Short mmCIF file of C-alpha atoms in Angstrom, two decimals:
data_model
loop_
_atom_site.label_atom_id
_atom_site.label_comp_id
_atom_site.label_asym_id
_atom_site.label_seq_id
_atom_site.Cartn_x
_atom_site.Cartn_y
_atom_site.Cartn_z
CA MET Q 781 -263.84 42.80 169.44
CA ALA Q 782 -260.04 42.49 168.99
CA MET Q 783 -257.50 41.39 170.74
CA LEU Q 784 -253.57 42.39 170.63
CA ILE Q 785 -251.01 39.69 171.45
CA VAL Q 786 -247.26 39.69 171.50
CA ALA Q 787 -246.08 36.49 169.27
CA LYS Q 788 -244.55 34.37 171.94
CA ASN Q 789 -241.61 31.92 171.81
CA MET Q 790 -243.40 28.40 171.38
CA GLU Q 791 -240.01 26.71 171.82
CA GLU Q 792 -239.17 24.55 174.99
CA THR Q 793 -236.92 27.36 177.28
CA GLU Q 794 -236.49 28.28 180.41
CA GLN Q 795 -238.38 31.01 180.29
CA ILE Q 796 -241.79 30.05 179.18
CA ASP Q 797 -243.02 33.74 179.04
CA GLN Q 798 -240.22 35.05 176.65
CA TYR Q 799 -241.02 37.11 173.32
CA SER Q 800 -240.07 35.96 170.19
CA ILE Q 801 -236.67 36.88 169.59
CA TYR Q 802 -235.46 36.94 165.84
CA ARG Q 803 -231.66 37.34 166.39
CA LYS Q 804 -230.38 36.33 162.98
CA PRO Q 805 -231.34 37.26 159.30
CA ARG Q 806 -232.43 33.85 158.69
CA ASP Q 807 -235.01 34.31 161.41
CA LEU Q 808 -236.43 37.47 160.04
CA ARG Q 809 -236.35 35.99 156.71
CA ASN Q 810 -238.63 32.95 157.73
CA LEU Q 811 -241.18 34.98 159.93
CA LEU Q 812 -241.29 37.62 156.77
CA PHE Q 813 -241.75 34.67 154.56
CA TYR Q 814 -244.23 32.24 156.53
CA SER Q 815 -246.22 35.60 157.02
CA TYR Q 816 -246.20 36.54 153.35
CA ASN Q 817 -246.93 32.70 152.27
CA HIS Q 818 -249.94 32.12 154.56
CA CYS Q 819 -251.80 35.69 153.97
CA THR Q 820 -254.71 36.38 152.05
CA ALA Q 821 -253.96 40.22 152.15
CA SER Q 822 -251.08 42.38 153.05
CA THR Q 823 -250.84 46.08 153.73
CA MET Q 824 -247.00 48.05 154.34
CA SER Q 825 -245.99 51.46 155.49
CA SER Q 826 -245.04 54.08 152.91
CA ARG Q 827 -241.48 53.69 154.30
CA LEU Q 828 -241.04 50.07 152.30
CA TYR Q 829 -240.99 49.61 148.42
CA PRO Q 830 -243.56 47.14 147.24
CA LEU Q 831 -241.26 45.01 145.30
CA GLY Q 832 -241.84 41.70 146.99
CA ILE Q 833 -240.98 39.98 150.04
CA GLU Q 834 -237.39 39.15 149.39
CA CYS Q 835 -236.92 43.17 148.61
CA ILE Q 836 -238.75 44.22 151.87
CA TYR Q 837 -236.51 41.66 153.46
CA HIS Q 838 -233.42 43.37 152.49
CA GLN Q 839 -234.76 46.83 153.18
CA PHE Q 840 -235.06 45.51 156.82
CA LEU Q 841 -231.58 44.42 156.76
CA TYR Q 842 -229.82 47.56 155.04
CA HIS Q 843 -231.11 49.64 157.80
CA GLN Q 844 -230.29 47.33 160.40
CA ASN Q 845 -226.72 47.19 159.36
CA ARG Q 846 -226.56 50.96 158.91
CA ARG Q 847 -226.69 50.44 162.61
CA VAL Q 848 -223.23 49.40 163.73
CA LYS Q 849 -224.55 47.93 167.23
CA GLU Q 850 -225.76 44.67 167.59
CA LEU Q 851 -229.41 44.46 167.60
CA HIS Q 852 -231.33 42.34 170.28
CA THR Q 853 -233.92 41.16 167.90
CA ARG Q 854 -234.38 41.65 164.16
CA ALA Q 855 -238.36 42.26 164.31
CA LEU Q 856 -241.26 43.18 166.72
CA HIS Q 857 -243.95 40.62 165.85
CA TYR Q 858 -247.35 41.32 167.04
CA ILE Q 859 -250.60 39.42 165.85
CA LEU Q 860 -253.97 41.21 166.01
CA THR Q 861 -256.55 38.47 166.75
CA PHE Q 862 -260.08 38.94 166.68
CA ASP Q 863 -262.79 37.08 169.23
CA SER Q 864 -263.81 33.95 167.47
CA GLN Q 865 -266.84 33.05 169.55
CA ASN Q 866 -269.00 36.33 169.22
CA TYR Q 867 -268.14 38.81 166.51
CA GLU Q 868 -265.57 37.37 164.45
CA SER Q 869 -268.36 36.11 161.45
CA ASP Q 870 -269.57 40.03 161.55
CA ILE Q 871 -266.04 41.36 160.53
CA ASP Q 872 -265.38 41.00 156.74
CA ARG Q 873 -261.87 40.92 154.79
CA SER Q 874 -262.44 44.57 154.07
CA THR Q 875 -262.80 45.86 157.39
CA ILE Q 876 -259.56 44.03 158.71
CA VAL Q 877 -257.93 45.45 155.84
CA SER Q 878 -258.74 48.83 156.69
CA ILE Q 879 -257.69 48.54 160.27
CA MET Q 880 -254.27 46.90 158.74
CA ASN Q 881 -254.11 50.50 157.10
CA MET Q 882 -254.60 52.22 160.10
CA LEU Q 883 -251.74 50.31 161.90
CA ASN Q 884 -249.43 51.13 159.13
CA TYR Q 885 -250.06 54.70 158.87
CA PHE Q 886 -250.66 55.67 162.51
CA CYS Q 887 -248.84 53.86 164.63
CA PHE Q 888 -244.81 53.18 164.18
CA GLU Q 889 -244.55 55.95 161.82
CA GLU Q 890 -240.70 56.42 161.70
CA TYR Q 891 -240.39 52.76 161.51
CA GLN Q 892 -240.80 50.17 158.38
CA ASN Q 893 -243.61 47.90 158.93
CA ILE Q 894 -245.74 45.69 157.45
CA CYS Q 895 -249.24 43.87 158.26
CA PHE Q 896 -250.45 40.06 156.74
CA LEU Q 897 -254.04 39.02 157.25
CA HIS Q 898 -253.85 35.12 157.79
CA GLU Q 899 -257.40 33.14 157.76
CA ASP Q 900 -256.67 29.60 158.86
CA LYS Q 901 -260.15 28.70 159.07
CA SER Q 902 -263.34 30.87 158.27
CA SER Q 903 -263.83 31.15 162.16
CA HIS Q 904 -259.94 31.92 162.90
CA LYS Q 905 -258.93 35.55 161.16
CA HIS Q 906 -255.92 37.26 162.80
CA VAL Q 907 -252.98 40.04 161.46
CA HIS Q 908 -249.39 39.40 161.60
CA TRP Q 909 -248.00 43.01 162.19
CA ILE Q 910 -244.12 43.03 161.35
CA ILE Q 911 -242.18 46.23 162.46
CA ASN Q 912 -238.46 46.64 161.83
CA PRO Q 913 -237.07 48.04 165.23
CA VAL Q 914 -234.41 50.45 163.68
CA ASN Q 915 -235.77 54.06 163.34
CA LEU Q 916 -235.29 55.29 159.69
CA ARG Q 917 -234.16 58.80 160.96
CA ASP Q 918 -231.54 58.55 163.37
CA LEU Q 919 -230.94 54.64 163.60
CA SER Q 920 -232.20 54.50 167.12
CA ILE Q 921 -233.75 51.27 168.25
CA CYS Q 922 -237.47 50.80 168.88
CA ARG Q 923 -237.97 51.23 173.03
CA ILE Q 924 -242.06 50.51 172.74
CA ASN Q 925 -243.11 47.14 174.30
CA PHE Q 926 -246.57 45.65 174.23
CA TRP Q 927 -247.65 48.08 177.72
CA THR Q 928 -246.49 51.12 176.27
CA LEU Q 929 -248.25 50.27 172.83
CA MET Q 930 -252.06 49.24 174.52
CA TYR Q 931 -251.95 52.84 176.42
CA GLN Q 932 -250.58 54.72 173.65
#
């Protein structure tokens, strides 16, 4: 069984339920590089050129800078985690990579997105799914939130 959660802001703020917001290019860079450096597998949409994580970072920024208006966040960050008590031992890496490929090719088709598999422990596997919120065709902002995604 898998569960999709939205990455939460872990800092001490007034709003405890605030979602992670990546306002500055530095925040986007930290997110991408952290996810890349700790991953055991990664997949990406066909809208990204696989020339390294630095290039992917600049591709995200290029489309965001083409949009003249200010962005609320530079990345949408979802985490797909698996039930570690019951079923995670039955799920192997190839199954998770297949799920990651499905996410990249069938969800957020008009946006750049990339998935990273993290296996912190053998009993804890999760996928970081990072999406560029700028539409490549018309430079509009992604208005899909967590609940919309769950019921699509």
